[in-house]
Amino acid sequence: MLKAVLLLKENLDISKFCKVTAYLKRKSTGYQPKKSKCLSRDQIDKFLLEAPDKEFLLMKVALIFGVSGACRCDELSRMLVDDIEDQNNVLIVHIPDSKTKKPRRFVVVDERNLATYRRYLELRPPSTPHKRLFLNYKKGKCTVQPVGLHSFGKFPSQIATYLGLPTPLEYTGHCMRRSSATLLVDAGGDITNLKRHGGWQSSSVAEGYIEESIENKLDIANKIQAGPKKRPFTNIETCPSTSSDSSEICCTEISTEIFDKKVKLDHKSLSGINIANISNSTINVNICK
């Protein structure tokens, strides 16, 4: 940031000063930037279900759109009614202008979310002189005044206060965008899906929006500590007989959970041994002459 500001304001490229760069790197060692806290899936569902519409309908719609599309506050404030395509069972939302100058689209599903959006849209005054989607909402009514950028930045803190979460002021305007990225990765999304979803070009920047959730830690702990599932052990050996013509093959399948079984096959009628549907197993073949 310092390099960009000096280059813009003073036309000075400090990247040529190696000692300055080394000094700034030493001073930034151990620095941890403050990031907004995230809302979990259960907390989002609780707010959408329990919060009264008369007071929180606007915040509900903003939360649905913000989490579904990993939207920034300025993207929500500039969103127009024409940017939303209602196809009965799904909403297709277009974000034509973003920070990276790269348009994005996202989809809103679930009948509950669609019903919440349509209830809010029905309250839009017919005399509204602009097409901004989010209008000021108070006591169950909408006015023609659009919602400002800073109001969207306060919504996550107010939602956290309603839910009784500790330190609600740490839920900033980036909360909905970070929550969306975290929920996507916890559900199994890879880095390509994450970058496409949020419009990030850098993988390191996109990964910075992911919060270390407890659900993700539990899943990793189960994979590490539980270990692989046990597989049945199979032992196949050729058993001796009194004459070479009557030698037989004894197949013993030992299952640690179900059964022990022996099958004898005549070597004259045996064209080969086929083993199927076995993985992570050890097969011992002993040929006795």
Coordinates of N, CA and C in Angstrom, one line a residue, residues 31-258:
Y31 N 2.9 -9.3 12.0 CA 1.7 -8.5 11.9 C 0.5 -9.3 11.4
Q32 N -0.6 -9.2 12.1 CA -1.8 -10.0 11.8 C -2.9 -9.0 11.5
P33 N -3.3 -8.8 10.2 CA -4.4 -7.9 9.9 C -5.7 -8.3 10.6
K34 N -6.5 -7.3 11.0 CA -7.8 -7.6 11.6 C -8.8 -7.9 10.5
K35 N -9.5 -9.0 10.7 CA -10.5 -9.4 9.7 C -11.8 -9.5 10.3
S36 N -12.9 -9.4 9.5 CA -14.2 -9.5 10.1 C -14.5 -10.9 10.4
K37 N -15.3 -11.1 11.5 CA -15.8 -12.4 11.8 C -16.8 -12.9 10.8
C38 N -17.1 -14.2 10.8 CA -18.0 -14.8 9.9 C -19.2 -15.3 10.6
L39 N -20.3 -15.4 9.9 CA -21.5 -16.0 10.4 C -21.6 -17.5 9.9
S40 N -22.0 -18.4 10.8 CA -22.1 -19.8 10.4 C -23.4 -20.1 9.7
R41 N -23.6 -21.2 9.2 CA -24.8 -21.6 8.5 C -26.0 -21.6 9.5
D42 N -25.8 -22.1 10.7 CA -26.8 -22.2 11.7 C -27.2 -20.8 12.1
Q43 N -26.3 -19.9 12.3 CA -26.6 -18.5 12.7 C -27.3 -17.8 11.6
I44 N -27.0 -18.0 10.4 CA -27.7 -17.4 9.3 C -29.2 -17.9 9.2
D45 N -29.3 -19.2 9.3 CA -30.7 -19.8 9.3 C -31.5 -19.3 10.5
K46 N -30.9 -19.2 11.6 CA -31.6 -18.7 12.8 C -32.1 -17.3 12.6
F47 N -31.3 -16.4 12.1 CA -31.7 -15.0 11.9 C -32.8 -14.9 10.8
L48 N -32.7 -15.7 9.7 CA -33.7 -15.6 8.7 C -35.1 -16.2 9.2
L49 N -35.0 -17.2 10.1 CA -36.3 -17.8 10.6 C -36.9 -17.0 11.7
E50 N -36.1 -16.5 12.6 CA -36.6 -16.0 13.9 C -36.8 -14.5 13.9
A51 N -35.9 -13.8 13.2 CA -36.0 -12.3 13.2 C -37.3 -11.8 12.7
P52 N -38.0 -10.9 13.3 CA -39.3 -10.3 12.8 C -39.1 -9.5 11.6
D53 N -40.0 -9.7 10.6 CA -39.9 -9.0 9.3 C -40.1 -7.5 9.5
K54 N -40.9 -7.1 10.5 CA -41.3 -5.7 10.6 C -40.1 -4.9 10.9
E55 N -39.0 -5.5 11.5 CA -37.8 -4.7 11.8 C -36.6 -5.1 11.0
F56 N -36.5 -6.4 10.6 CA -35.3 -6.9 10.0 C -35.5 -7.4 8.5
L57 N -36.6 -7.0 7.8 CA -36.8 -7.5 6.5 C -35.7 -7.1 5.5
L58 N -35.3 -5.8 5.6 CA -34.3 -5.3 4.8 C -32.9 -6.0 5.0
M59 N -32.6 -6.3 6.3 CA -31.4 -7.0 6.6 C -31.4 -8.4 6.1
K60 N -32.6 -9.0 6.2 CA -32.7 -10.4 5.7 C -32.4 -10.5 4.2
V61 N -33.0 -9.6 3.4 CA -32.7 -9.6 2.0 C -31.2 -9.3 1.7
A62 N -30.7 -8.3 2.4 CA -29.3 -8.0 2.2 C -28.4 -9.2 2.6
L63 N -28.7 -9.9 3.6 CA -27.9 -11.1 4.1 C -28.0 -12.2 3.0
I64 N -29.2 -12.4 2.5 CA -29.4 -13.5 1.5 C -28.6 -13.2 0.2
F65 N -28.6 -11.9 -0.2 CA -27.9 -11.6 -1.4 C -26.4 -11.5 -1.2
G66 N -26.0 -11.0 0.0 CA -24.6 -10.8 0.3 C -23.9 -12.2 0.5
V67 N -24.5 -13.1 1.1 CA -23.9 -14.5 1.3 C -24.0 -15.3 0.1
S68 N -25.1 -15.2 -0.7 CA -25.3 -16.0 -1.9 C -24.3 -15.6 -2.9
G69 N -24.0 -14.3 -3.0 CA -23.1 -13.9 -4.1 C -21.8 -13.3 -3.7
A70 N -21.4 -13.5 -2.4 CA -20.2 -12.9 -1.8 C -20.0 -11.5 -2.2
C71 N -21.1 -10.7 -2.0 CA -21.1 -9.3 -2.4 C -20.4 -8.4 -1.5
R72 N -19.8 -7.4 -2.1 CA -19.3 -6.3 -1.3 C -20.4 -5.3 -1.0
C73 N -20.1 -4.4 0.0 CA -21.2 -3.4 0.4 C -21.5 -2.5 -0.7
D74 N -20.5 -2.1 -1.5 CA -20.8 -1.1 -2.6 C -21.6 -1.8 -3.7
E75 N -21.3 -3.1 -3.9 CA -22.1 -3.9 -4.9 C -23.6 -4.0 -4.5
L76 N -23.8 -4.2 -3.2 CA -25.2 -4.2 -2.8 C -25.9 -2.8 -2.9
S77 N -25.1 -1.8 -2.6 CA -25.7 -0.4 -2.6 C -26.1 0.0 -4.0
R78 N -25.3 -0.4 -5.0 CA -25.5 0.0 -6.4 C -26.4 -1.0 -7.1
M79 N -26.9 -2.1 -6.5 CA -27.7 -3.1 -7.2 C -29.0 -2.5 -7.6
L80 N -29.4 -2.8 -8.9 CA -30.6 -2.3 -9.4 C -31.7 -3.4 -9.5
V81 N -32.9 -3.0 -9.6 CA -34.0 -3.9 -9.8 C -33.8 -4.7 -11.1
D82 N -33.3 -4.0 -12.1 CA -33.2 -4.6 -13.5 C -32.0 -5.7 -13.5
D83 N -31.2 -5.7 -12.4 CA -30.1 -6.6 -12.4 C -30.6 -8.0 -11.9
I84 N -31.8 -8.1 -11.5 CA -32.4 -9.4 -10.9 C -33.4 -10.0 -11.9
E85 N -33.2 -11.2 -12.2 CA -34.1 -11.9 -13.1 C -34.8 -13.0 -12.3
D86 N -36.1 -12.8 -12.1 CA -36.9 -13.7 -11.4 C -37.5 -14.8 -12.3
Q87 N -37.1 -16.0 -12.1 CA -37.6 -17.2 -12.9 C -38.4 -18.1 -12.1
N88 N -39.3 -17.6 -11.3 CA -40.2 -18.3 -10.4 C -39.5 -19.2 -9.3
N89 N -38.7 -20.1 -9.7 CA -38.1 -21.0 -8.7 C -36.6 -20.6 -8.4
V90 N -36.1 -19.5 -9.0 CA -34.8 -19.1 -8.9 C -34.6 -17.7 -9.2
L91 N -33.7 -17.0 -8.6 CA -33.3 -15.6 -8.9 C -31.9 -15.6 -9.5
I92 N -31.7 -15.0 -10.7 CA -30.4 -14.8 -11.3 C -30.1 -13.4 -11.1
V93 N -29.0 -13.1 -10.4 CA -28.6 -11.8 -10.1 C -27.3 -11.4 -10.8
H94 N -27.3 -10.3 -11.5 CA -26.1 -9.8 -12.3 C -25.5 -8.7 -11.5
I95 N -24.1 -8.8 -11.4 CA -23.4 -7.7 -10.8 C -22.5 -7.1 -11.9
P96 N -23.0 -6.1 -12.6 CA -22.3 -5.6 -13.8 C -21.0 -4.8 -13.5
D97 N -21.0 -4.1 -12.3 CA -19.8 -3.3 -12.0 C -19.3 -3.8 -10.6
S98 N -18.0 -4.1 -10.6 CA -17.4 -4.6 -9.3 C -16.0 -3.9 -9.2
K99 N -15.4 -4.2 -8.1 CA -14.1 -3.7 -7.8 C -13.0 -4.1 -8.8
T100 N -13.1 -5.3 -9.3 CA -12.1 -5.8 -10.3 C -12.5 -5.5 -11.7
K101 N -13.7 -4.8 -11.9 CA -14.2 -4.5 -13.3 C -14.5 -5.8 -14.1
K102 N -14.9 -6.8 -13.3 CA -15.2 -8.1 -14.0 C -16.6 -8.4 -13.5
P103 N -17.6 -8.5 -14.5 CA -19.0 -8.8 -14.1 C -19.1 -10.2 -13.5
R104 N -20.0 -10.3 -12.6 CA -20.3 -11.7 -12.0 C -21.8 -11.9 -12.0
R105 N -22.1 -13.2 -11.8 CA -23.5 -13.6 -11.7 C -23.6 -14.6 -10.5
F106 N -24.7 -14.6 -9.8 CA -24.9 -15.6 -8.8 C -26.4 -15.9 -8.8
V107 N -26.8 -17.0 -8.1 CA -28.1 -17.5 -8.1 C -28.6 -17.6 -6.7
V108 N -29.9 -17.2 -6.5 CA -30.5 -17.4 -5.2 C -31.6 -18.4 -5.3
V109 N -31.5 -19.4 -4.5 CA -32.5 -20.5 -4.5 C -33.2 -20.6 -3.1
D110 N -34.0 -21.7 -2.9 CA -34.7 -21.9 -1.7 C -36.0 -21.1 -1.6
E111 N -37.1 -21.7 -1.5 CA -38.4 -21.0 -1.5 C -38.5 -20.0 -0.4
R112 N -37.8 -20.2 0.8 CA -37.9 -19.3 1.9 C -37.2 -18.0 1.5
N113 N -36.0 -18.1 0.9 CA -35.3 -16.9 0.4 C -36.0 -16.1 -0.6
L114 N -36.6 -16.9 -1.6 CA -37.4 -16.2 -2.6 C -38.6 -15.5 -2.1
A115 N -39.3 -16.1 -1.1 CA -40.4 -15.5 -0.5 C -40.0 -14.2 0.2
T116 N -38.9 -14.2 0.9 CA -38.4 -13.1 1.7 C -38.1 -11.9 0.7
Y117 N -37.5 -12.2 -0.4 CA -37.2 -11.2 -1.4 C -38.5 -10.6 -2.0
R118 N -39.4 -11.4 -2.3 CA -40.6 -10.9 -2.9 C -41.5 -10.1 -2.0
R119 N -41.5 -10.5 -0.7 CA -42.2 -9.7 0.3 C -41.6 -8.3 0.4
Y120 N -40.3 -8.2 0.3 CA -39.6 -6.9 0.4 C -39.9 -6.1 -0.9
L121 N -39.9 -6.8 -2.1 CA -40.1 -6.1 -3.3 C -41.5 -5.5 -3.5
E122 N -42.5 -6.2 -2.9 CA -43.9 -5.7 -2.9 C -44.1 -4.4 -2.2
L123 N -43.2 -4.1 -1.2 CA -43.3 -2.9 -0.4 C -42.6 -1.7 -1.1
R124 N -42.1 -1.9 -2.3 CA -41.5 -0.8 -3.0 C -42.5 0.3 -3.5
P125 N -42.3 1.5 -3.2 CA -43.3 2.5 -3.6 C -43.3 2.7 -5.1
P126 N -44.5 2.8 -5.6 CA -44.6 3.0 -7.1 C -44.0 4.3 -7.6
S127 N -43.9 5.3 -6.7 CA -43.4 6.6 -7.2 C -41.8 6.7 -7.0
T128 N -41.2 5.6 -6.8 CA -39.7 5.6 -6.6 C -39.0 6.2 -7.9
P129 N -38.2 7.3 -7.8 CA -37.7 7.9 -9.0 C -36.4 7.2 -9.5
H130 N -36.0 6.2 -8.9 CA -34.7 5.5 -9.4 C -35.0 4.0 -9.3
K131 N -34.0 3.2 -9.8 CA -34.1 1.7 -9.8 C -33.2 1.0 -8.9
R132 N -32.7 1.7 -7.9 CA -31.9 1.0 -6.8 C -32.8 0.0 -6.1
L133 N -32.3 -1.2 -5.9 CA -33.0 -2.3 -5.3 C -33.3 -2.0 -3.8
F134 N -32.3 -1.7 -3.1 CA -32.4 -1.6 -1.6 C -32.9 -0.2 -1.2
L135 N -34.1 -0.1 -0.7 CA -34.6 1.2 -0.2 C -34.7 1.2 1.3
N136 N -34.7 2.4 1.9 CA -34.8 2.5 3.3 C -36.1 1.8 3.9
Y137 N -36.0 1.1 4.9 CA -37.1 0.3 5.4 C -37.2 0.6 6.9
K138 N -38.4 0.9 7.3 CA -38.7 1.2 8.7 C -40.1 0.9 9.1
K139 N -40.4 0.1 10.1 CA -41.7 -0.2 10.6 C -42.6 -0.8 9.6
G140 N -42.0 -1.7 8.8 CA -42.8 -2.4 7.8 C -43.1 -1.7 6.5
K141 N -42.4 -0.6 6.3 CA -42.7 0.2 5.1 C -41.4 0.7 4.5
C142 N -41.4 0.8 3.2 CA -40.2 1.3 2.4 C -40.4 2.7 2.0
T143 N -39.4 3.5 2.0 CA -39.4 4.9 1.4 C -38.6 4.9 0.1
V144 N -38.6 6.0 -0.5 CA -37.9 6.1 -1.8 C -36.4 6.3 -1.7
Q145 N -36.0 6.6 -0.4 CA -34.6 6.8 -0.2 C -33.7 5.5 -0.3
P146 N -32.7 5.5 -1.1 CA -31.9 4.3 -1.2 C -31.0 4.1 0.0
V147 N -30.7 2.8 0.3 CA -29.8 2.5 1.4 C -28.4 2.9 1.0
G148 N -27.7 3.6 1.9 CA -26.3 4.0 1.7 C -25.3 2.9 1.9
L149 N -24.1 3.2 1.5 CA -23.0 2.2 1.6 C -22.7 1.9 3.0
H150 N -22.6 2.9 3.9 CA -22.3 2.7 5.3 C -23.3 1.9 6.1
S151 N -24.6 2.0 5.6 CA -25.6 1.2 6.3 C -25.4 -0.3 6.1
F152 N -25.0 -0.7 4.9 CA -24.7 -2.1 4.6 C -23.6 -2.6 5.5
G153 N -22.6 -1.7 5.8 CA -21.5 -2.1 6.6 C -21.9 -2.3 8.0
K154 N -23.0 -1.7 8.5 CA -23.4 -1.9 9.9 C -24.4 -3.1 10.0
F155 N -24.9 -3.6 8.9 CA -25.9 -4.7 9.0 C -25.3 -5.9 9.7
P156 N -24.1 -6.4 9.4 CA -23.6 -7.6 10.1 C -23.5 -7.4 11.6
S157 N -23.1 -6.3 12.1 CA -23.0 -6.0 13.5 C -24.4 -6.0 14.1
Q158 N -25.4 -5.5 13.5 CA -26.7 -5.5 14.0 C -27.3 -6.9 14.1
I159 N -27.0 -7.7 13.0 CA -27.4 -9.1 13.0 C -26.7 -9.9 14.2
A160 N -25.5 -9.7 14.4 CA -24.7 -10.3 15.5 C -25.3 -9.9 16.8
T161 N -25.7 -8.6 16.9 CA -26.3 -8.2 18.2 C -27.7 -8.9 18.4
Y162 N -28.5 -9.0 17.4 CA -29.7 -9.8 17.6 C -29.5 -11.2 18.0
L163 N -28.5 -11.8 17.4 CA -28.2 -13.3 17.7 C -27.5 -13.4 19.0
G164 N -27.1 -12.3 19.7 CA -26.5 -12.4 21.0 C -25.0 -12.9 20.9
L165 N -24.4 -12.7 19.8 CA -23.0 -13.1 19.6 C -22.0 -12.2 20.3
P166 N -20.9 -12.7 20.8 CA -19.9 -11.9 21.5 C -19.2 -10.9 20.5
T167 N -18.8 -9.8 21.0 CA -18.1 -8.8 20.2 C -18.8 -8.5 18.9
P168 N -20.0 -8.0 18.9 CA -20.7 -7.8 17.6 C -20.1 -6.8 16.7
L169 N -19.3 -5.9 17.3 CA -18.6 -4.9 16.5 C -17.6 -5.4 15.6
E170 N -17.1 -6.7 15.8 CA -16.1 -7.3 15.0 C -16.7 -7.9 13.7
Y171 N -18.1 -7.9 13.6 CA -18.7 -8.3 12.3 C -18.9 -7.0 11.5
T172 N -18.0 -6.8 10.6 CA -18.0 -5.6 9.8 C -18.6 -5.8 8.4
G173 N -18.5 -4.9 7.5 CA -19.1 -5.0 6.2 C -18.6 -6.1 5.4
H174 N -17.4 -6.6 5.7 CA -16.8 -7.8 4.9 C -17.4 -9.1 5.4
C175 N -18.2 -9.1 6.5 CA -18.7 -10.3 7.1 C -19.4 -11.2 6.1
M176 N -20.3 -10.6 5.3 CA -21.1 -11.4 4.4 C -20.2 -12.1 3.3
R177 N -19.3 -11.3 2.8 CA -18.4 -11.8 1.8 C -17.5 -12.9 2.3
R178 N -16.9 -12.7 3.5 CA -16.1 -13.8 4.1 C -16.9 -15.0 4.5
S179 N -18.2 -14.8 5.0 CA -19.0 -15.9 5.3 C -19.3 -16.7 4.1
S180 N -19.6 -16.1 3.0 CA -19.9 -16.8 1.7 C -18.7 -17.7 1.3
A181 N -17.5 -17.1 1.4 CA -16.3 -17.9 1.0 C -16.0 -19.0 1.9
T182 N -16.2 -18.8 3.2 CA -16.0 -19.9 4.2 C -17.0 -21.0 4.0
L183 N -18.3 -20.7 3.8 CA -19.3 -21.7 3.6 C -19.1 -22.5 2.3
L184 N -18.6 -21.9 1.3 CA -18.3 -22.6 0.0 C -17.2 -23.6 0.2
V185 N -16.1 -23.2 0.8 CA -15.0 -24.1 1.0 C -15.3 -25.2 2.0
D186 N -16.0 -24.9 3.1 CA -16.4 -25.9 4.0 C -17.3 -27.0 3.4
A187 N -18.1 -26.6 2.3 CA -19.0 -27.5 1.6 C -18.2 -28.3 0.6
G188 N -16.9 -28.1 0.4 CA -16.2 -28.9 -0.6 C -15.7 -28.1 -1.8
G189 N -16.0 -26.8 -1.9 CA -15.5 -26.1 -3.1 C -14.0 -25.9 -3.1
D190 N -13.5 -26.0 -4.3 CA -12.0 -25.9 -4.5 C -11.7 -24.4 -4.8
I191 N -10.4 -24.1 -5.0 CA -9.9 -22.8 -5.1 C -10.4 -22.1 -6.4
T192 N -10.6 -23.0 -7.5 CA -11.1 -22.4 -8.7 C -12.6 -21.9 -8.5
N193 N -13.4 -22.7 -7.9 CA -14.8 -22.3 -7.6 C -14.8 -21.1 -6.7
L194 N -13.9 -21.0 -5.8 CA -13.9 -19.9 -4.9 C -13.5 -18.6 -5.6
K195 N -12.5 -18.6 -6.4 CA -12.1 -17.4 -7.2 C -13.2 -17.0 -8.2
R196 N -13.8 -17.9 -8.8 CA -14.9 -17.6 -9.7 C -16.1 -17.0 -9.0
H197 N -16.4 -17.6 -7.8 CA -17.5 -17.1 -7.1 C -17.4 -15.7 -6.6
G198 N -16.2 -15.4 -6.0 CA -16.0 -14.0 -5.5 C -15.4 -13.0 -6.4
G199 N -15.0 -13.5 -7.6 CA -14.3 -12.6 -8.6 C -12.9 -12.2 -8.2
W200 N -12.2 -13.1 -7.5 CA -10.8 -12.9 -7.1 C -9.9 -13.4 -8.3
Q201 N -8.8 -12.7 -8.5 CA -7.9 -13.1 -9.5 C -6.7 -13.8 -8.9
S202 N -6.4 -13.4 -7.6 CA -5.2 -14.0 -6.9 C -5.7 -15.1 -6.0
S203 N -5.0 -16.2 -6.0 CA -5.4 -17.3 -5.1 C -5.1 -17.0 -3.6
S204 N -4.0 -16.3 -3.4 CA -3.7 -15.9 -2.0 C -4.7 -14.9 -1.4
V205 N -5.2 -14.0 -2.2 CA -6.2 -13.1 -1.7 C -7.5 -13.8 -1.4
A206 N -7.9 -14.7 -2.3 CA -9.1 -15.5 -2.1 C -9.0 -16.4 -0.8
E207 N -7.9 -17.0 -0.6 CA -7.7 -17.8 0.6 C -7.7 -17.0 1.9
G208 N -7.4 -15.7 1.8 CA -7.4 -14.8 2.9 C -8.9 -14.6 3.4
Y209 N -9.9 -14.8 2.6 CA -11.2 -14.6 3.0 C -11.8 -15.8 3.7
I210 N -11.1 -16.9 3.8 CA -11.6 -18.2 4.4 C -11.3 -18.2 5.9
E211 N -12.3 -18.4 6.7 CA -12.0 -18.4 8.1 C -11.9 -19.9 8.6
E212 N -11.0 -20.1 9.5 CA -10.9 -21.5 10.0 C -12.0 -21.8 10.9
S213 N -13.0 -22.5 10.4 CA -14.2 -22.8 11.1 C -14.1 -24.1 11.9
I214 N -14.8 -24.2 13.0 CA -14.8 -25.4 13.8 C -15.2 -26.7 13.0
E215 N -16.3 -26.5 12.2 CA -16.7 -27.6 11.4 C -15.7 -28.2 10.5
N216 N -14.9 -27.3 9.9 CA -13.8 -27.7 9.0 C -12.7 -28.4 9.8
K217 N -12.4 -27.9 11.0 CA -11.4 -28.5 11.9 C -11.8 -29.9 12.3
L218 N -13.1 -30.1 12.6 CA -13.6 -31.4 13.1 C -13.5 -32.4 11.9
D219 N -13.8 -32.0 10.7 CA -13.7 -32.9 9.6 C -12.3 -33.3 9.3
I220 N -11.4 -32.4 9.5 CA -10.0 -32.8 9.3 C -9.5 -33.7 10.4
A221 N -9.9 -33.4 11.6 CA -9.5 -34.2 12.8 C -10.1 -35.7 12.6
N222 N -11.3 -35.8 12.1 CA -11.8 -37.1 11.9 C -11.1 -37.9 10.8
K223 N -10.6 -37.2 9.8 CA -9.9 -37.9 8.7 C -8.5 -38.3 9.2
I224 N -7.9 -37.5 10.1 CA -6.5 -37.8 10.6 C -6.6 -38.9 11.7
Q225 N -7.5 -38.7 12.7 CA -7.4 -39.5 13.9 C -8.2 -40.8 13.8
A226 N -9.3 -40.8 12.9 CA -10.1 -42.0 12.8 C -9.3 -43.1 12.0
G227 N -8.6 -42.7 11.0 CA -7.8 -43.6 10.2 C -8.7 -44.3 9.1
P228 N -8.1 -45.1 8.2 CA -8.8 -45.8 7.2 C -9.7 -46.9 7.7
K229 N -10.8 -47.2 7.1 CA -11.6 -48.3 7.5 C -11.0 -49.6 7.2
K230 N -11.2 -50.6 8.1 CA -10.6 -51.9 8.0 C -11.3 -52.7 6.8
R231 N -10.5 -53.4 6.1 CA -10.9 -54.2 4.9 C -10.8 -55.7 5.3
P232 N -11.7 -56.5 4.7 CA -11.6 -57.9 4.9 C -10.3 -58.5 4.4
F233 N -9.7 -59.5 5.1 CA -8.4 -60.1 4.7 C -8.7 -61.4 3.9
T234 N -8.0 -61.5 2.8 CA -8.3 -62.7 1.9 C -7.0 -63.5 1.8
N235 N -7.0 -64.8 2.0 CA -5.8 -65.6 1.9 C -6.1 -66.8 1.0
I236 N -5.4 -66.9 -0.1 CA -5.6 -67.9 -1.1 C -4.4 -68.8 -1.2
E237 N -4.5 -70.1 -1.0 CA -3.3 -71.0 -1.1 C -3.7 -72.3 -1.8
T238 N -2.6 -72.9 -2.4 CA -2.8 -74.2 -3.1 C -2.4 -75.3 -2.1
C239 N -3.3 -76.2 -1.8 CA -3.0 -77.2 -0.8 C -2.6 -78.5 -1.5
P240 N -1.7 -79.3 -0.8 CA -1.2 -80.6 -1.4 C -2.3 -81.6 -1.3
S241 N -2.1 -82.7 -2.1 CA -3.0 -83.8 -2.1 C -2.2 -85.1 -2.3
T242 N -2.8 -86.2 -2.1 CA -2.1 -87.5 -2.2 C -1.6 -87.8 -3.6
S243 N -2.3 -87.3 -4.7 CA -1.9 -87.5 -6.0 C -1.9 -86.2 -6.8
S244 N -1.1 -86.1 -7.8 CA -1.1 -84.9 -8.6 C -2.3 -84.6 -9.3
D245 N -3.0 -85.7 -9.7 CA -4.3 -85.5 -10.5 C -5.4 -85.0 -9.6
S246 N -5.3 -85.2 -8.4 CA -6.4 -84.8 -7.5 C -6.1 -83.6 -6.6
S247 N -5.0 -82.9 -7.0 CA -4.6 -81.7 -6.2 C -5.7 -80.7 -6.4
E248 N -5.9 -80.0 -5.3 CA -7.0 -79.0 -5.2 C -6.5 -77.7 -4.7
I249 N -7.2 -76.6 -5.1 CA -6.9 -75.3 -4.6 C -7.9 -74.9 -3.5
C250 N -7.4 -74.5 -2.4 CA -8.2 -74.1 -1.3 C -8.3 -72.6 -1.2
C251 N -9.4 -72.0 -1.3 CA -9.6 -70.6 -1.1 C -10.2 -70.3 0.2
T252 N -9.5 -69.6 1.0 CA -10.0 -69.2 2.3 C -10.2 -67.7 2.4
E253 N -11.4 -67.3 2.7 CA -11.7 -65.9 2.8 C -12.0 -65.6 4.3
I254 N -11.2 -64.8 4.9 CA -11.3 -64.5 6.3 C -11.8 -63.1 6.5
S255 N -13.0 -63.0 7.0 CA -13.6 -61.7 7.3 C -13.6 -61.4 8.8
T256 N -13.0 -60.3 9.2 CA -12.9 -60.0 10.6 C -14.2 -59.7 11.2
E257 N -15.3 -59.5 10.4 CA -16.6 -59.1 11.0 C -17.7 -60.2 10.8
I258 N -17.6 -61.0 9.6 CA -18.8 -61.7 9.3 C -18.5 -63.2 9.3

